[in-house]
Short mmCIF file of C-alpha atoms in Angstrom, two decimals:
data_model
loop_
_atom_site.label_atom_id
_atom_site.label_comp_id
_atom_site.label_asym_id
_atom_site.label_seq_id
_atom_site.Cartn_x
_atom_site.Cartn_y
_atom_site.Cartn_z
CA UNK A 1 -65.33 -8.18 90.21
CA UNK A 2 -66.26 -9.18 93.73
CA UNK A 3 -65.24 -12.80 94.63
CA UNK A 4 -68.14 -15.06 95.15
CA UNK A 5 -67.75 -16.18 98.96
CA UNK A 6 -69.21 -19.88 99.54
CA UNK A 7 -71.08 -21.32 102.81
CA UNK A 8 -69.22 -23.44 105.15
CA UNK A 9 -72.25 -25.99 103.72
CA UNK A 10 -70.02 -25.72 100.12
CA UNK A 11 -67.11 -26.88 101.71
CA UNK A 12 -68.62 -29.89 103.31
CA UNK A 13 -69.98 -30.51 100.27
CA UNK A 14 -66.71 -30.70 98.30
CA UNK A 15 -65.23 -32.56 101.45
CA UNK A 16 -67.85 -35.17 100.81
CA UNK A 17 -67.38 -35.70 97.14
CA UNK A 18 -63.93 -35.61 96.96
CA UNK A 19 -63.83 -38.25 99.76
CA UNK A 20 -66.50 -40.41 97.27
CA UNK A 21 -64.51 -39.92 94.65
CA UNK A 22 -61.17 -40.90 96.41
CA UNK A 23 -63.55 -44.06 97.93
CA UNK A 24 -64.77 -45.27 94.21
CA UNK A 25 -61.19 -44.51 92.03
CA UNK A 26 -59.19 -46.51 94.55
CA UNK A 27 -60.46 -50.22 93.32
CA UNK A 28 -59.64 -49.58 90.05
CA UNK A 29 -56.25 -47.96 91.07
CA UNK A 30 -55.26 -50.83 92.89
CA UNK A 31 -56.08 -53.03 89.99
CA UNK A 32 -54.20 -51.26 87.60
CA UNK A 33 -51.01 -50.77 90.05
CA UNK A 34 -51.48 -54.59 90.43
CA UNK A 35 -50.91 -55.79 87.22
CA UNK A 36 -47.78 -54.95 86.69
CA UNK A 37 -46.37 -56.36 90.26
CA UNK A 38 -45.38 -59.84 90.94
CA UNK A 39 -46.69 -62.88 92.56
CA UNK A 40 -44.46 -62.20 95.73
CA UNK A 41 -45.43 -58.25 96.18
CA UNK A 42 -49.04 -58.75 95.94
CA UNK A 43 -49.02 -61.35 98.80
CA UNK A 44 -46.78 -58.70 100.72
CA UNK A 45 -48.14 -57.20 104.36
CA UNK A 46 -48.59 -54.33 104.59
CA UNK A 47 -49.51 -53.84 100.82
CA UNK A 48 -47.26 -51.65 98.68
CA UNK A 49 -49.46 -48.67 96.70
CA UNK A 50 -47.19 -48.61 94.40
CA UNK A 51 -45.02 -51.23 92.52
CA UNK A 52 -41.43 -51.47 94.29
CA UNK A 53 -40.26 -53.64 91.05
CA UNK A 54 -42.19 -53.12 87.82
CA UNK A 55 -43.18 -56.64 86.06
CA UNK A 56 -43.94 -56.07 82.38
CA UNK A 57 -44.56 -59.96 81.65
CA UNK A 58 -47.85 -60.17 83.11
CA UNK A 59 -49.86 -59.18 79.88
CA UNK A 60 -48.13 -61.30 77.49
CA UNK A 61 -48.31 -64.51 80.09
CA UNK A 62 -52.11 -64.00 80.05
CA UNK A 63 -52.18 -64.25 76.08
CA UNK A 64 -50.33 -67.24 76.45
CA UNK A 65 -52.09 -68.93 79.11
CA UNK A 66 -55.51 -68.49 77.55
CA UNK A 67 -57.59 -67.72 74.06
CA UNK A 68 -58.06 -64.15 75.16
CA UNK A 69 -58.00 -62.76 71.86
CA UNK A 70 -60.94 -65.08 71.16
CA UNK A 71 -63.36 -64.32 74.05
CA UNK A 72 -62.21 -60.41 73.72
CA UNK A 73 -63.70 -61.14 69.96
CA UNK A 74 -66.65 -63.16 71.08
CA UNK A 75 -67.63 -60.96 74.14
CA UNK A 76 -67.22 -57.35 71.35
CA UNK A 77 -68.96 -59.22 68.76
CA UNK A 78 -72.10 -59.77 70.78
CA UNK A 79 -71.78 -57.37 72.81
CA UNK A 80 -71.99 -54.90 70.01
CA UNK A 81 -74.68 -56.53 68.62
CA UNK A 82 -76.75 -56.84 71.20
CA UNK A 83 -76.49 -53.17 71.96
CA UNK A 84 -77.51 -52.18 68.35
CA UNK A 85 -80.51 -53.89 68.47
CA UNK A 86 -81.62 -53.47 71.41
CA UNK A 87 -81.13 -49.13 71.42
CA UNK A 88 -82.87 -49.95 68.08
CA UNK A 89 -86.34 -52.28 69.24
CA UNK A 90 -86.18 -50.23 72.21
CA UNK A 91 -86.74 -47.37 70.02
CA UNK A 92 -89.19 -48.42 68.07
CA UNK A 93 -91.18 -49.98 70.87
CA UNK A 94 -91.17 -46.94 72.93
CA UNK A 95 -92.05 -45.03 69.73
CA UNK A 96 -95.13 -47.14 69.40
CA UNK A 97 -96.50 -46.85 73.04
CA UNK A 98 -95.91 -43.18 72.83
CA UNK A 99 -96.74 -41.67 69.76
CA UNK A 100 -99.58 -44.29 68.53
CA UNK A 101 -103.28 -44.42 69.89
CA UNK A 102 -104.67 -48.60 69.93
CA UNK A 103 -106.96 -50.11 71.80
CA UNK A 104 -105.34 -51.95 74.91
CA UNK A 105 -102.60 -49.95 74.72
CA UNK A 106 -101.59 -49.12 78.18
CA UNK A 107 -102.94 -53.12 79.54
CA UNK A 108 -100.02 -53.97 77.06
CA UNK A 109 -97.23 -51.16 78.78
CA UNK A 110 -98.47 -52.49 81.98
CA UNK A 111 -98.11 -55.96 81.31
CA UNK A 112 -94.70 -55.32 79.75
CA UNK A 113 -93.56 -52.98 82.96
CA UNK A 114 -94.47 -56.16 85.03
CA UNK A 115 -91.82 -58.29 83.57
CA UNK A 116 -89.49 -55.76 84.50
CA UNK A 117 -90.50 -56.90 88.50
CA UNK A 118 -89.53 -60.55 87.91
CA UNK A 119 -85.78 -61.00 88.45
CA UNK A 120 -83.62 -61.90 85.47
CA UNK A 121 -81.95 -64.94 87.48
CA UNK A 122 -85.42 -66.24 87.67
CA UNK A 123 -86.65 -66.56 84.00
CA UNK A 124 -82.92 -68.19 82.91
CA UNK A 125 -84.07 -71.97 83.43
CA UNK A 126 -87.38 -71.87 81.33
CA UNK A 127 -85.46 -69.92 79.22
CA UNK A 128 -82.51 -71.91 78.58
CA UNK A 129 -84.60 -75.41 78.73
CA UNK A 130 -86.70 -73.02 75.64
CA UNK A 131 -83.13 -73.08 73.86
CA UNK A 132 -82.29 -76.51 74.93
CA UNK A 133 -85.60 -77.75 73.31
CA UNK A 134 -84.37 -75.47 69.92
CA UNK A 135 -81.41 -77.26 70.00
CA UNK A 136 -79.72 -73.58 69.74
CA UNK A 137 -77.16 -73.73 73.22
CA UNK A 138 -73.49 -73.64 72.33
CA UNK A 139 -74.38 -71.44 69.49
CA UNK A 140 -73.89 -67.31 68.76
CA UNK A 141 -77.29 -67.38 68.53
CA UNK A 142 -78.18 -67.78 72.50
CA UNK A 143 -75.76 -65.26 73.31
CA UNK A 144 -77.51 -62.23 71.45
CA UNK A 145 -81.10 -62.89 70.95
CA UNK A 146 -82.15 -63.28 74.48
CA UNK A 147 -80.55 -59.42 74.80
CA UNK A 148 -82.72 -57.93 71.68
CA UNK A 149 -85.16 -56.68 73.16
CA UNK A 150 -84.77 -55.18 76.63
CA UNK A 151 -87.77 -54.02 78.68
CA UNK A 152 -85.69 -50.95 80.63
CA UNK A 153 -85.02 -49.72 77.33
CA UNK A 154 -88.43 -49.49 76.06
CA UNK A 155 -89.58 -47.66 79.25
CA UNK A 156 -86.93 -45.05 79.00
CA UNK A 157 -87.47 -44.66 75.47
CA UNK A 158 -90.96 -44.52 75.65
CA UNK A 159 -91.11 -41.95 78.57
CA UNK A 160 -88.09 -40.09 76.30
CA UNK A 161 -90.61 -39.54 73.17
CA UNK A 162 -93.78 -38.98 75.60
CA UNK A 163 -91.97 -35.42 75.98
CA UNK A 164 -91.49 -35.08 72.08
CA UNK A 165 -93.51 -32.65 70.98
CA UNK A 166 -96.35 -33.71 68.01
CA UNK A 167 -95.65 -30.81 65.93
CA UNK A 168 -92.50 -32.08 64.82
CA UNK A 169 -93.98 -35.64 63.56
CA UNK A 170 -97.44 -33.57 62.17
CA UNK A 171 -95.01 -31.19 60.22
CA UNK A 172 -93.15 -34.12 58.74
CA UNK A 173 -96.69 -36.12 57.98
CA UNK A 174 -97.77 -33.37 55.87
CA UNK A 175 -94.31 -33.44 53.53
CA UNK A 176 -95.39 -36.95 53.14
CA UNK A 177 -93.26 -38.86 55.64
CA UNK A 178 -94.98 -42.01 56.13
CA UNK A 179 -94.49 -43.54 59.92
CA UNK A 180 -90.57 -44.65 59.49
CA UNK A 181 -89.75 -41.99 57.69
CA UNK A 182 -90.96 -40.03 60.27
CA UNK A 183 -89.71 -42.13 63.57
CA UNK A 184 -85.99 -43.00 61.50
CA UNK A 185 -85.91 -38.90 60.11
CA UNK A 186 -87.07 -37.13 62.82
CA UNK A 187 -87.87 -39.31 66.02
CA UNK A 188 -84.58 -41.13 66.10
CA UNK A 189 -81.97 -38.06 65.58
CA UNK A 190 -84.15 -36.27 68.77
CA UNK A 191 -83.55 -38.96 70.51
CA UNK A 192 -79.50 -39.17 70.48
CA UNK A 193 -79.05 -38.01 73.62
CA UNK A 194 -81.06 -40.49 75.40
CA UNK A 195 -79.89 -43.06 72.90
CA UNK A 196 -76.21 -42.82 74.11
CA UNK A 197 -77.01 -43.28 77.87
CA UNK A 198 -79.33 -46.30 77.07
CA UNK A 199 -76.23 -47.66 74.23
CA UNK A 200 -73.97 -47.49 77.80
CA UNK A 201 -76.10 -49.29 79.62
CA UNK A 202 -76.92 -51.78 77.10
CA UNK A 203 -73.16 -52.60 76.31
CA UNK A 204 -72.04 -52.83 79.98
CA UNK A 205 -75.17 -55.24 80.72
CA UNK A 206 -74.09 -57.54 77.93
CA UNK A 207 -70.17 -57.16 77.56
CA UNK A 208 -70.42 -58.14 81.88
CA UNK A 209 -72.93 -60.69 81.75
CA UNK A 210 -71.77 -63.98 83.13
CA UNK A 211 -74.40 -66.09 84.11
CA UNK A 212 -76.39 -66.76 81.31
CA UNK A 213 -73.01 -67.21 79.33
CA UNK A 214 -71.77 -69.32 81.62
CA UNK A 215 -75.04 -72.01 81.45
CA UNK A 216 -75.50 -71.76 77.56
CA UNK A 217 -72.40 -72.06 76.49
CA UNK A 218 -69.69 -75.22 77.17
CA UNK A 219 -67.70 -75.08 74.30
CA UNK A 220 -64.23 -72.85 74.76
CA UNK A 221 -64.25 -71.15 71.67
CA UNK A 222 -67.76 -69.62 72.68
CA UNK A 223 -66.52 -68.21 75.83
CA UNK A 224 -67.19 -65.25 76.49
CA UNK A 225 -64.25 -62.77 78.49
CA UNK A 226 -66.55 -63.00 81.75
CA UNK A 227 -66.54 -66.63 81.70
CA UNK A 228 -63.53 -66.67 80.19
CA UNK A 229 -61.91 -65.30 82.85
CA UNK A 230 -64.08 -67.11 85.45
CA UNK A 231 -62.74 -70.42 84.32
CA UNK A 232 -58.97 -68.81 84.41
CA UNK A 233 -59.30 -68.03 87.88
CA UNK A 234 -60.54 -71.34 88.78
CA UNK A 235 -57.27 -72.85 86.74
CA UNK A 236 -55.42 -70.34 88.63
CA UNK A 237 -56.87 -68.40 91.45
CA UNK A 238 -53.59 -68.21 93.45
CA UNK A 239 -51.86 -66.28 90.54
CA UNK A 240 -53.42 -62.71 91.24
CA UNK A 241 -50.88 -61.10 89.27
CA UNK A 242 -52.19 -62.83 86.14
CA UNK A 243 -56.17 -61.97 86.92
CA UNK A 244 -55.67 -58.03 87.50
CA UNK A 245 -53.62 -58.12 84.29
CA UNK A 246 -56.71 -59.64 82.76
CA UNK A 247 -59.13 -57.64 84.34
CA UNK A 248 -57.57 -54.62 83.28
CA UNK A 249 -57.91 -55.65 79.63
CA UNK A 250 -61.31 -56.53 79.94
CA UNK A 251 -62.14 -52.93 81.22
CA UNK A 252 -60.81 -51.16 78.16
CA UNK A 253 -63.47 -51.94 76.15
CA UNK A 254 -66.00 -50.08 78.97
CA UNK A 255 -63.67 -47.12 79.26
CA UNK A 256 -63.60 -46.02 75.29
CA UNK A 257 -67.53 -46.42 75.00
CA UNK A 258 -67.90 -44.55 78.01
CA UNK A 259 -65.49 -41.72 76.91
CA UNK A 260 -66.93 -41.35 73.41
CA UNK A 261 -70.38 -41.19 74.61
CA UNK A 262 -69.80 -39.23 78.05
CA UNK A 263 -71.38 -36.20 76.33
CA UNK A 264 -74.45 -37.63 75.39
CA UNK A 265 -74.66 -39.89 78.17
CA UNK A 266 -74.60 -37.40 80.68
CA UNK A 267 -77.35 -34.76 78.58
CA UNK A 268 -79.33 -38.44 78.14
CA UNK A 269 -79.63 -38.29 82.16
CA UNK A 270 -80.31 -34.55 82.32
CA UNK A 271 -83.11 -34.81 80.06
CA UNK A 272 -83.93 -38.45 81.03
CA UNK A 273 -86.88 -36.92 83.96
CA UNK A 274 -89.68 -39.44 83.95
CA UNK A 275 -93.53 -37.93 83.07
CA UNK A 276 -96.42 -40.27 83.66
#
């Protein structure tokens, strides 16, 4: 078989992404070289890329230093939460606005889609003087409810069933599937694809949320890992060795969702074009 010869355009091409790729791995190279040199080596000019003496003891001064086991549990617990339901009202809502015929109907999308214009940063105080007035700061509770419902989610899930064809939902009517049946049976499983790349996006907006955290929450054994390690670098921001150690155990989480849902995620994008 004839080798297929490529355009000097190819080439360039490749050039260009490798050089990306080089350009985005490198942060997160140097991080994890940097956990495992010293105090003394970090600080050295010109910077080392690799460590001349490997130090083991930065891990294990971290979990002694700081509750990390707790905030790892406190920021997975929620985290994990949060994701659940959210993929799962986002579902549903996006279910509703696509598949169901009511008066008002797309007034209500619109109004929704507008929220999605006001910045996040902005709603916080109302929003925390809301949980203030509830009494319900320094509590689980203001760390996961304010994520259940997530207005991204419902537009992607709504333009994701928009494309799902009727006869599927009219064939399960008629074997008697009444409306969860038919969105939990049929809707849901169709949706898996689009479900995983939402789940990512869901975890990695609450597992790296810090700033909500960080105004709800004063008690320690709340903290989450971002604040967490916020207030650990303020306690020690000159010990750099310590913070990439921690850093890099924050990130593991991230990396094993990512690489058990890479498959779907990445078929969730492919099939994730937008129809009005």
């Amino acid at each position: 078989m004839k080798k297929k010869k490529h355009s000097i355009g190819f080439y360039i091409g490749v050039v260009i992404m490798t050089a990306g790729a080089v350009f985005m791995i490198l942060p997160l190279y140097w991080m994890l070289i940097s956990a495992f040199k010293g105090q003394s080596e970090l600080l050295q000019m010109p910077p080392t890329m690799y460590p001349h003496k490997w130090v083991m003891t930065n891990y294990q001064r971290v979990l002694d230093s700081i509750p990390f086991i707790r905030y790892y549990l406190n920021s997975l617990g929620t985290s994990i939460l949060n994701t659940v339901v959210g993929v799962l009202t986002s579902g549903l809502i996006g279910y509703t606005f696509a598949k169901y015929r009511f008066k008002g109907r797309n007034f209500v999308f619109m109004c929704i889609l507008a929220f999605m214009m006001v910045p996040y940063d902005t709603l916080m105080i109302p929003l925390y003087k809301l949980m203030a007035g509830m009494k319900l700061t320094n509590s689980y509770f203001v760390l996961t409810v304010p994520y259940f419902v997530n207005i991204f989610g419902i537009f992607l899930m709504r333009q994701f069933f928009l494309d799902l064809p009727d006869a599927y939902l009219e064939a399960a009517e008629m074997d008697g599937c009444g409306h969860f049946k038919r969105f939990f049976r049929i809707a849901l499983p169709m949706a898996k694809s689009m479900m995983s790349a939402l789940f990512i996006y869901l975890f990695m907006a609450s597992y790296n949320s810090y700033l909500w955290p960080l105004i709800s929450v004063s008690k320690r054994d709340l903290f989450t890992l971002t604040v967490g390690i916020g207030s650990f670098y303020s306690d020690r921001g000159t010990q750099t060795d310590l913070i990439m150690a921690t850093s890099v155990m924050m990130i593991v989480p991230i990396v094993i969702v990512f690489s058990l849902a890479q498959k779907n995620f990445v078929e969730g994008l492919t099939v994730g074009g937008v129809k009005g």
